[in-house]
XYZ file of C-alpha atoms in Angstrom:
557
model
C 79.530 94.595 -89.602
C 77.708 91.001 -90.567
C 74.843 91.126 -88.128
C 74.261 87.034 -88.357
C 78.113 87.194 -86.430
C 76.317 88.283 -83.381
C 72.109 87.437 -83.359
C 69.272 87.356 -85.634
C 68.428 84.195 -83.986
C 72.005 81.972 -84.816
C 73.614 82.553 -81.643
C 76.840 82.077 -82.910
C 78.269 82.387 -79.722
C 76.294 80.175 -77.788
C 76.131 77.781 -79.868
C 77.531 75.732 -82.887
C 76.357 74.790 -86.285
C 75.448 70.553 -86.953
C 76.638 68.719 -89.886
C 73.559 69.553 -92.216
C 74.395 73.293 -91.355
C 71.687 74.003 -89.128
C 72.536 75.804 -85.786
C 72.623 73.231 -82.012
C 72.326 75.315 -79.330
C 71.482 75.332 -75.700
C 69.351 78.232 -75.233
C 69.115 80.200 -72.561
C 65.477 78.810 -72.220
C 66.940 75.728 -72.121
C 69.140 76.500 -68.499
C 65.750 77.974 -67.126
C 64.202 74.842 -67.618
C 67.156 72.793 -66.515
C 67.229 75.040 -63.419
C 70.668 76.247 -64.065
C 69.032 79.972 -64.844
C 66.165 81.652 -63.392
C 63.877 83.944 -65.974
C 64.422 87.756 -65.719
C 61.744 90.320 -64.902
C 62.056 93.888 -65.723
C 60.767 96.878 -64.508
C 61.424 100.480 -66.185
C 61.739 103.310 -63.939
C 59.555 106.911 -64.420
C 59.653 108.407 -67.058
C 61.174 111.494 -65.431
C 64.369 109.285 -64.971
C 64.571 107.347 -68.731
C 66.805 108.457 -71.180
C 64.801 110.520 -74.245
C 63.761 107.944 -76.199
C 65.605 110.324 -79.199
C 69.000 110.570 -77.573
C 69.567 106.770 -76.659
C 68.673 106.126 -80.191
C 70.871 108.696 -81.867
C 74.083 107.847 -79.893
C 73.331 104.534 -78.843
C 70.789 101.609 -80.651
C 71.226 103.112 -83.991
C 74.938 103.200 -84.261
C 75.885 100.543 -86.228
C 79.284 100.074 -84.535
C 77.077 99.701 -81.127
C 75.761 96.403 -82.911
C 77.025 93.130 -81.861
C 79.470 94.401 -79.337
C 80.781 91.570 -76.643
C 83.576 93.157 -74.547
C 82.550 96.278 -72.299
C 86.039 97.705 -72.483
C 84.501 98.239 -76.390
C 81.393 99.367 -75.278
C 82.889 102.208 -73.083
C 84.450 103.187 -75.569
C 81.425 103.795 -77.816
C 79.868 105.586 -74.654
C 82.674 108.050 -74.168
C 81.586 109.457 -77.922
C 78.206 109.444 -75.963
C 78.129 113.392 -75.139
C 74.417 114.179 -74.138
C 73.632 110.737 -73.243
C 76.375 110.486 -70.758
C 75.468 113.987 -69.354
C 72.105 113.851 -69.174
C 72.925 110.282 -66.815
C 74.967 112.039 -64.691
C 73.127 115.202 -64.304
C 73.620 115.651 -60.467
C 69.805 116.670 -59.837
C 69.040 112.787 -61.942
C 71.727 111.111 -59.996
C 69.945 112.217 -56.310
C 66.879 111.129 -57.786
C 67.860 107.865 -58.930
C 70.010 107.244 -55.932
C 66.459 108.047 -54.007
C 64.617 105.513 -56.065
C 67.084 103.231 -55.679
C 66.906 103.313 -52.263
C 63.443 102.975 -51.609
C 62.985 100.033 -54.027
C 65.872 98.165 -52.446
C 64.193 98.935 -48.711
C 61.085 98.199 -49.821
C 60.858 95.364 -52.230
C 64.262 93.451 -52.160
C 65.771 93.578 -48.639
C 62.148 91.838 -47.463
C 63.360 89.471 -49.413
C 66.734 88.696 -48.277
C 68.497 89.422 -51.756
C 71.328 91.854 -52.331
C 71.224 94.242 -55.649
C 74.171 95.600 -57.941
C 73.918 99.567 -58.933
C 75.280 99.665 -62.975
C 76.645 103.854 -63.549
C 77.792 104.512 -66.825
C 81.098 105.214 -66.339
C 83.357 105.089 -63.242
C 82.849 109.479 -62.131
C 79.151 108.030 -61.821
C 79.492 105.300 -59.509
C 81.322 107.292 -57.302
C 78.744 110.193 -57.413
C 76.124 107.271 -56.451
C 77.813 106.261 -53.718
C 77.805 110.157 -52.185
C 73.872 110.104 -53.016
C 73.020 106.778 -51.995
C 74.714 107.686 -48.517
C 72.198 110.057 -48.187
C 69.135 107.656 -48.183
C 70.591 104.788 -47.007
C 73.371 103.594 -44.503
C 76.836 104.292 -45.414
C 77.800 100.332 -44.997
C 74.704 99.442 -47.527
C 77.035 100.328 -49.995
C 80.479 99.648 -51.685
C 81.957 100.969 -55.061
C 84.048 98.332 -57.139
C 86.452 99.357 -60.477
C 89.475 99.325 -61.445
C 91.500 102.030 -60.272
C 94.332 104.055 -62.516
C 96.964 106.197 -60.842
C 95.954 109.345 -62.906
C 92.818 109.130 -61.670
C 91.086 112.747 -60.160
C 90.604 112.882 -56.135
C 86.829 112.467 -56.168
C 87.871 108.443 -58.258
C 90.546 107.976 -55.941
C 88.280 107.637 -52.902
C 86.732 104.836 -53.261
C 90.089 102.981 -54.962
C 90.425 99.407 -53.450
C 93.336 97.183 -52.762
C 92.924 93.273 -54.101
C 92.448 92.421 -49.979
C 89.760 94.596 -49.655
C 88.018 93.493 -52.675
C 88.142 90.325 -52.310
C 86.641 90.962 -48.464
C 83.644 93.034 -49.886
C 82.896 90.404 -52.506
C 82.615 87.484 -49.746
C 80.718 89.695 -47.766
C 78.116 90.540 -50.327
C 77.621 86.902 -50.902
C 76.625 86.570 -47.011
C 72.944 86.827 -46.231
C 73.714 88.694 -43.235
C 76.717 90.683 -43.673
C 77.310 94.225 -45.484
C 77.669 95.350 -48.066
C 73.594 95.114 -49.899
C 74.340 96.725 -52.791
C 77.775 97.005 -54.930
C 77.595 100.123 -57.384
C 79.956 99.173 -60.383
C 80.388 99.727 -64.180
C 82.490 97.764 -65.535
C 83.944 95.322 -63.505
C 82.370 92.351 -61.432
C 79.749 92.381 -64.684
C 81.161 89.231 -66.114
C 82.067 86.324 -64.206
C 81.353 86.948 -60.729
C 79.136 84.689 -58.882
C 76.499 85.614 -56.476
C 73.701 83.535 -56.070
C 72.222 86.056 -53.572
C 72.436 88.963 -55.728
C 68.640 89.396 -57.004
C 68.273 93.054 -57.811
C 70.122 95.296 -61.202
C 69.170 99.252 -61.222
C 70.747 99.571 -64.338
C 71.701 103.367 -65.393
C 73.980 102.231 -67.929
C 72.943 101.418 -71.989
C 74.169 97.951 -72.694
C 73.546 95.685 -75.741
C 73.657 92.506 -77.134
C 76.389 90.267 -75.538
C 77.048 93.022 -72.928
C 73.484 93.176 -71.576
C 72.814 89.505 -71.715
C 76.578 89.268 -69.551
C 75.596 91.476 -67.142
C 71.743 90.199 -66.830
C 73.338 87.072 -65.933
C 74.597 88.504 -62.934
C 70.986 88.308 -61.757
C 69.416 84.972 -62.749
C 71.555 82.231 -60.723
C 69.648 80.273 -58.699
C 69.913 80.769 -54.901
C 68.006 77.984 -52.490
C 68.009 78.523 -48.566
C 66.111 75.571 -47.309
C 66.991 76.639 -43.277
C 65.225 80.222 -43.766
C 62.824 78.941 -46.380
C 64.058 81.074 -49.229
C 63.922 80.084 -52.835
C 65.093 83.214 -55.588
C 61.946 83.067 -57.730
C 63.708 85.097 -60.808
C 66.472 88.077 -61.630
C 64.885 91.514 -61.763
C 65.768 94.750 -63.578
C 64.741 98.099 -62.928
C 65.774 99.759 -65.950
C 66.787 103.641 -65.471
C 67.934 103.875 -69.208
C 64.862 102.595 -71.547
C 66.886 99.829 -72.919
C 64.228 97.118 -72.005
C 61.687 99.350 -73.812
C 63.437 98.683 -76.931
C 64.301 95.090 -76.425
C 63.991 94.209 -80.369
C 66.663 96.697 -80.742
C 68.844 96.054 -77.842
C 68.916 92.125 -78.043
C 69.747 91.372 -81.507
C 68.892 87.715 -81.035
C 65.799 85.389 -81.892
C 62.736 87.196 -80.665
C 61.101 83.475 -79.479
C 63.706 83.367 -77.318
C 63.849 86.374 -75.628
C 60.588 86.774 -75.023
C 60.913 83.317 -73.282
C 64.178 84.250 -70.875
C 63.088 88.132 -70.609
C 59.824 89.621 -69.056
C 58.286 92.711 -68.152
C 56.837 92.808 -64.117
C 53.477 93.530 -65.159
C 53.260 90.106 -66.238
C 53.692 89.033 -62.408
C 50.733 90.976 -61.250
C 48.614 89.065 -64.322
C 49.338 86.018 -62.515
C 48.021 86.981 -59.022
C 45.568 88.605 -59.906
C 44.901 85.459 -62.124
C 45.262 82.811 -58.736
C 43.601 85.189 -56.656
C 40.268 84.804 -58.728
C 40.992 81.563 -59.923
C 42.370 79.629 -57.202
C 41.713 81.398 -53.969
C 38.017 81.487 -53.507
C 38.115 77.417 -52.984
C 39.851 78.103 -49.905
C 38.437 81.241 -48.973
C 34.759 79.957 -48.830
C 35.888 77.421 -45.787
C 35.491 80.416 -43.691
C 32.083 81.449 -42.649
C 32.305 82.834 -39.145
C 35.661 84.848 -39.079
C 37.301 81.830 -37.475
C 36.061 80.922 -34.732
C 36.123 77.595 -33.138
C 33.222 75.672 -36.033
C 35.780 77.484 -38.948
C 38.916 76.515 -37.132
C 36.910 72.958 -37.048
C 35.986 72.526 -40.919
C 39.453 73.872 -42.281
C 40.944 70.754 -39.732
C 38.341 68.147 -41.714
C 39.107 69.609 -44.629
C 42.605 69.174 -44.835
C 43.187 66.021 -43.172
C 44.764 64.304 -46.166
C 48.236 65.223 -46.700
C 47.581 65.554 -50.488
C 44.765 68.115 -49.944
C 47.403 70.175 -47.790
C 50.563 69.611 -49.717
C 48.083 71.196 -53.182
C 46.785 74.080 -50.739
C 50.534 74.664 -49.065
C 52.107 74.814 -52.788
C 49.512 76.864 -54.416
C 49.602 79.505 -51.449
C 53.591 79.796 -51.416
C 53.227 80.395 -54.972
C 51.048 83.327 -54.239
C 53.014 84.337 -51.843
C 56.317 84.268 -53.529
C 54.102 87.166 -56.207
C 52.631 89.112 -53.122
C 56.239 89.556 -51.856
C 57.523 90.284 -55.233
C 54.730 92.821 -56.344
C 54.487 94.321 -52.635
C 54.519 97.757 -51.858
C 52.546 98.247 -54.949
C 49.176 100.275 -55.084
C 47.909 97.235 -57.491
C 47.684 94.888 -54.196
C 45.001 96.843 -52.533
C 42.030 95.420 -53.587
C 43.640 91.620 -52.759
C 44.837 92.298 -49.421
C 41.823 91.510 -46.820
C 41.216 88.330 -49.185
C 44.767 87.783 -49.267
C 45.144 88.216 -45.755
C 42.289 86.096 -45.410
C 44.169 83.445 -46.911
C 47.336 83.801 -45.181
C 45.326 83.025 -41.873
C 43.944 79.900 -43.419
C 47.432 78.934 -44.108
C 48.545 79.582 -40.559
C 45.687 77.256 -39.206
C 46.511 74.445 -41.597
C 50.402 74.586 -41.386
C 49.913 75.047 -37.100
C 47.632 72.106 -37.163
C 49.596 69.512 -39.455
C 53.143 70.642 -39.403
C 55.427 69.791 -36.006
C 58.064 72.611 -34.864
C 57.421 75.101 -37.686
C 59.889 77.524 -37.254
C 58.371 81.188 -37.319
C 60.626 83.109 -39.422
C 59.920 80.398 -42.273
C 55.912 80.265 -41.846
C 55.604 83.822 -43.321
C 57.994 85.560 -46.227
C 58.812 89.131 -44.045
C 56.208 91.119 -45.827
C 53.259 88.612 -45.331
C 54.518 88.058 -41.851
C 53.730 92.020 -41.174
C 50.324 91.731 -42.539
C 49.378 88.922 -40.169
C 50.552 90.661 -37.471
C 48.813 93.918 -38.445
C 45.296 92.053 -40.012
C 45.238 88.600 -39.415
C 45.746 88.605 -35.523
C 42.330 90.562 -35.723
C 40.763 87.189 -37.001
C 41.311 85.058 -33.527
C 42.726 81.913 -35.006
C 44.210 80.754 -31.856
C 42.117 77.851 -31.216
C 45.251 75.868 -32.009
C 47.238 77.130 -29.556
C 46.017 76.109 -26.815
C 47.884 73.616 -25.757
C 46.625 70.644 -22.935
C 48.246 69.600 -19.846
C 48.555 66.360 -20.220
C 48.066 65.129 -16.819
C 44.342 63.584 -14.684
C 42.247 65.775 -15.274
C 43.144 66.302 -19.023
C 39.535 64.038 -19.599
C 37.581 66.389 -18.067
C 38.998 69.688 -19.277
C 38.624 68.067 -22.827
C 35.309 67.217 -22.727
C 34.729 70.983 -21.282
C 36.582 73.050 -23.761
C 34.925 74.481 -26.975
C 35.457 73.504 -30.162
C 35.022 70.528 -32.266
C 36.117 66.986 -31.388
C 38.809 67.613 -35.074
C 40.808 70.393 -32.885
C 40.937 68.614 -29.886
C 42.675 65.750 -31.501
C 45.067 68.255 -32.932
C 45.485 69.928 -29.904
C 46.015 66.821 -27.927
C 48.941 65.258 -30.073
C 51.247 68.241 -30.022
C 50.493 68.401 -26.322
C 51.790 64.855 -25.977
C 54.665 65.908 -28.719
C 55.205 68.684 -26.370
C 55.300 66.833 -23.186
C 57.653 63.899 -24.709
C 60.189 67.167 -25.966
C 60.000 68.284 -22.412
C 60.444 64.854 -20.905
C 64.322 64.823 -20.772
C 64.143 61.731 -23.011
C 61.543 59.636 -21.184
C 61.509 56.689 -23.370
C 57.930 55.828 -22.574
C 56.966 59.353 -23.038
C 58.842 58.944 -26.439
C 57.121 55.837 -27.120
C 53.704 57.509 -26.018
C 54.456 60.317 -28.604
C 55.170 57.761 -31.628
C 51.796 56.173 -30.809
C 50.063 59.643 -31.071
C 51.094 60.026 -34.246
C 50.427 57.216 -35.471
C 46.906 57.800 -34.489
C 47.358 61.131 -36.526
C 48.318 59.205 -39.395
C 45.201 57.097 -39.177
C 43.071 60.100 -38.048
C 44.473 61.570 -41.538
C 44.313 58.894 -43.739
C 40.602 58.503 -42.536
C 41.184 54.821 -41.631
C 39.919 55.835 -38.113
C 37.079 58.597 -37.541
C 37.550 61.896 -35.716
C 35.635 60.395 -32.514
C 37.776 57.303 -32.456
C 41.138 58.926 -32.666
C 39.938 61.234 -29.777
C 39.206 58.299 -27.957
C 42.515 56.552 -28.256
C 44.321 59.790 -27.345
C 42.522 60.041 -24.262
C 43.089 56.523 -23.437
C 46.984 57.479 -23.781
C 46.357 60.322 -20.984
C 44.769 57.550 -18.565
C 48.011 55.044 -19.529
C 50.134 58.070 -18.826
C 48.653 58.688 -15.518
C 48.743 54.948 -14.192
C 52.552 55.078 -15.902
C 53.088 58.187 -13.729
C 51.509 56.697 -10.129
C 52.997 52.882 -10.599
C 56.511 54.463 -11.300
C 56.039 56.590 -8.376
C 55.549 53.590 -6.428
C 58.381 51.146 -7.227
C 60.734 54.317 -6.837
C 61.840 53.906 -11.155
C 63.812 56.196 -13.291
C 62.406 56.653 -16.489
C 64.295 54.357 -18.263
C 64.082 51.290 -15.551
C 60.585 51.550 -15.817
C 60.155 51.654 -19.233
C 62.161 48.544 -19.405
C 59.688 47.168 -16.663
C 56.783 47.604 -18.405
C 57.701 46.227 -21.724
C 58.671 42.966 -20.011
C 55.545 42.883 -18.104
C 53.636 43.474 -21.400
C 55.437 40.740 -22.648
C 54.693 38.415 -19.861
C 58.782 38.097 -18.864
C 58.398 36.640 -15.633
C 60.481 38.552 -12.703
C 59.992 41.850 -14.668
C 60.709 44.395 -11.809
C 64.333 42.407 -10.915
C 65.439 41.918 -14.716
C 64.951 45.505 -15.016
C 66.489 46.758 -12.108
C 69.708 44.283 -13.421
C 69.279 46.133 -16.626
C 69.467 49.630 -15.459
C 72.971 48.477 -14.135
C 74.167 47.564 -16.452
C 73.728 51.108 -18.599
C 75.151 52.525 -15.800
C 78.033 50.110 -15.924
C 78.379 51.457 -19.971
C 77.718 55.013 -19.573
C 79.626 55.443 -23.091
C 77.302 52.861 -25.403
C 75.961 55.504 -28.037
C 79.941 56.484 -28.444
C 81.835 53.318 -28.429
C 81.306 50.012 -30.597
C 82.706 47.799 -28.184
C 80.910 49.243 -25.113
C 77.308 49.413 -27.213
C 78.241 45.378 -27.782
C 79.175 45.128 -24.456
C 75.726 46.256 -23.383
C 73.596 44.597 -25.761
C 74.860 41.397 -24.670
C 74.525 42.106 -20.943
C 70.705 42.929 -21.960
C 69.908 40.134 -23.605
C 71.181 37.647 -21.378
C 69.511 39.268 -18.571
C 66.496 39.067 -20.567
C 66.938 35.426 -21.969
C 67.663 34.008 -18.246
C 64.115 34.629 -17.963
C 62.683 32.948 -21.156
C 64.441 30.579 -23.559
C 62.950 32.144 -26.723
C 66.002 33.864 -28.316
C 64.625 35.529 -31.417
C 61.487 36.978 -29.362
C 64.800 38.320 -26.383
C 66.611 39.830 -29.706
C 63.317 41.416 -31.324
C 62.806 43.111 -27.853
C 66.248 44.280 -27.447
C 66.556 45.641 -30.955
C 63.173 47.597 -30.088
C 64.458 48.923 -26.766
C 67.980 50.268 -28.598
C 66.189 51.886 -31.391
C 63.854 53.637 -28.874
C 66.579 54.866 -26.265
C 69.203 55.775 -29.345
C 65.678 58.441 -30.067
C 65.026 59.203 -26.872
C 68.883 60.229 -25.689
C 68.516 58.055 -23.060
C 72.060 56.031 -21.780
């Protein structure tokens, strides 16, 4: 057979050949940068579990007819021939102690991850016996078998045959995050052309080659992107029960340069957190001096009061946390994890301080999230949550609580945020909460100092608490006395009436946010209450616009 058909660095297949002869391709490096592939990281299994090195040679990588081969039904037909290889991956005492690997890894390292896995037997006898041992470790509904049934087929094959109904059903439900079946255990089938952005994880127990291994690898490396549970798929793994990966140059008869860009071992992962940890970590890590009390809590809110500083620190610690969840159970983490804990409750205090509604199950990937709980809650980093009650004697308890004057400003603008959530759509307790954050902004920015931000926060308490006795008094809703108070602010004469006349007339629309005609309707009635008051018609139209776009936020009407 003409090796140059199939690799040595032409990719025939991929590709085609220009005018002056040489080859254009687009490599699979190529789609990783593009983002239509994610690289591959392998893992090989114990040694206990790899094929001898002797007998996947002998009956496998040296057979010339094994070179080259793209169709599977071809290369189970060159692993029937296959004697000892096939019977030493089938061995029943191997297959319960693959199955138990198998199950642990998945449990361990992929599942924390969200990510579903496929199972590769050899032939179709050993999928089925995985399934049997796999039920043992795991959850009968973890698992499904897909192939394609014959009617000869012996009573142990027949078990697990499938109608086209119920394969189509298990292959949407394997694309669901939440739904069953985890892993599918196949051979043959569903290793070329299905889709399934969630699957992340291949124990492969079959020897593959060439076209055939790249085709099924490529099960693994679609990108999958989960922006509401904060899941990206970093790469495709491997765990390779065969020894194929261990003789890549063999096994992947293609441009060396190439593979070595699109195909990695796992080790290299640990490299590069070990390599962050040392290199990029301590920055961060000397911030802390006390074990976070209320001065630490302090500094980390100075020191990350531009966005840019946070948005650096946020990216560089997902990126280490993407390889702790990745690399984690592993024995190699041990000497990171109080550092890396460490830094995970730095993270927490930044991302609580400067973030608004954070969602818990996306602060933390699942392992991280179990080392906070079990380490970091030892640290006492709750000087954020502490929340004021934003109400008369807010002054005083500020001025009485510990901690530096950087927290409190924190602390008092998601108390405000808080109270305007809570305020049924208050507009001035909307309009309140836009003007804390703007001080934010400028507290962030640095165009105001940490003393003068405080100080316009607090004045926003005292506002609130006039707001709060006045309305009492005149017997307002929210809304009529928001109304009130911007016209008094702008010096509309006969404030109090205009806005009582006002309030009617939302009352009189009750459907504005849901109807053209009555949001016209109302608008007009507005204004012209407004204007019979003052003759200056772009000023009226200004303030109307501003009261619309406030109440249309505040889900008042």
């Amino acid at each position: 057979m003409d090796k140059t058909v199939y690799g040595k660095g032409t990719f025939k297949t991929f590709g085609c050949e220009d005018d002056q002869g040489y080859l254009h391709k687009y490599s699979i490096a190529d789609s990783i940068e593009d983002g239509t592939t994610l690289p591959l990281y392998y893992q090989l299994a114990p040694n206990r579990m790899l094929v001898p090195h002797e007998t996947l040679d002998a009956e496998f990588l040296s057979l010339a007819e094994a070179e080259g081969v793209a169709d599977i039904e071809e290369l189970n037909k060159i692993l029937e021939r296959a004697v000892h290889l096939k019977n030493f991956l089938k061995s029943q005492e191997r297959i319960t102690q693959v199955a138990q690997y198998v199950a642990t890894h998945y449990v361990e390292n992929v599942e924390p991850l969200g990510y579903k896995a496929f199972l590769v037997g050899v032939d179709r006898e050993a999928c089925a016996y995985y399934k049997h041992a796999l039920d043992e470790f795991l959850p009968p509904e973890y698992s499904e078998v897909v192939y394609t049934k014959n009617n000869n087929d012996s009573a142990l094959l027949k078990k697990f045959h499938l109608d086209p109904k119920q394969e189509r059903q298990i292959r949407k439900r394997f694309g669901k995050r939440d739904q069953n079946p985890k892993i599918l255990i196949v051979t043959e089938k569903l290793l070329t052309g299905f889709d399934a952005p969630l699957l992340y994880a291949m124990y492969l127990d079959k020897p593959m080659r060439d076209h055939t291994l790249l085709q099924a690898i490529a099960r693994v490396n679609r990108p999958y992107e989960n922006e509401a549970r904060g899941m990206v798929k970093p790469h495709g793994f491997v765990l390779d029960f065969v020894g194929i990966f261990d003789k890549l140059e063999k096994a992947l008869a293609f441009d060396s340069d190439e593979i070595n860009a699109i195909v990695k071992d796992l080790t290299l992962l640990k490299v590069l957190f070990r390599n962050k940890m040392e290199q990029k970590a301590p920055a961060y890590l000397g911030l802390i001096e006390h074990s976070f009390n209320d001065k630490d809590v302090d500094i980390l809110i100075e020191h990350f009061r531009a966005p840019e500083r946070r948005k650096e620190f946020f990216r560089e610690y997902k990126e280490i946390e993407m390889l702790y969840e990745i690399i984690s159970p592993d024995a190699f983490l041990r000497p990171f994890m109080e550092t890396y804990g460490t830094l995970s409750a730095i993270f927490q205090v930044v991302r609580k301080a400067y973030t608004r509604r954070i969602q818990a199950d996306r602060e933390f990937q699942r392992k991280t999230a179990l080392l906070v709980r079990e380490q970091v809650s030892s640290y006492g980093v709750e000087s954020l949550e502490g929340l004021i009650e934003i109400n008369a004697d807010t002054v005083e308890l500020i001025k009485k609580r510990q901690g530096g004057d950087g927290t409190q400003v924190i602390n008092l603008i998601k108390s405000i945020e808080k109270v305007a959530e809570e305020g049924s759509g208050d507009p001035y307790l909307i309009a309140m909460a836009e003007r804390a954050r703007a001080v934010q902004e400028s507290f962030e920015s640095r165009q105001s100092s940490t003393a003068e931000a405080l100080e316009a926060l607090l004045k926003e308490v005292d506002k609130n608490e006039a707001r709060k006795k006045e309305q009492t008094e005149k017997s307002f809703d929210g809304l009529t006395y928001f109304v009130y108070r911007s016209l008094s602010d702008a010096g509309i004469d006969n404030a109090e009436a205009v806005s009582r006349n006002i309030r009617q007339a939302f009352s009189d629309f009750p459907n504005w946010k849901h109807s053209e005609n009555a949001l016209r309707e109302l608008r007009n009635e507005v204004t012209f209450a407004i204007f019979a008051e003052t003759e200056e018609l772009e000023r009226v139209t200004a303030m109307v616009d501003e009261l619309f776009t406030l109440l249309e936020r505040s889900g008042q009407g």
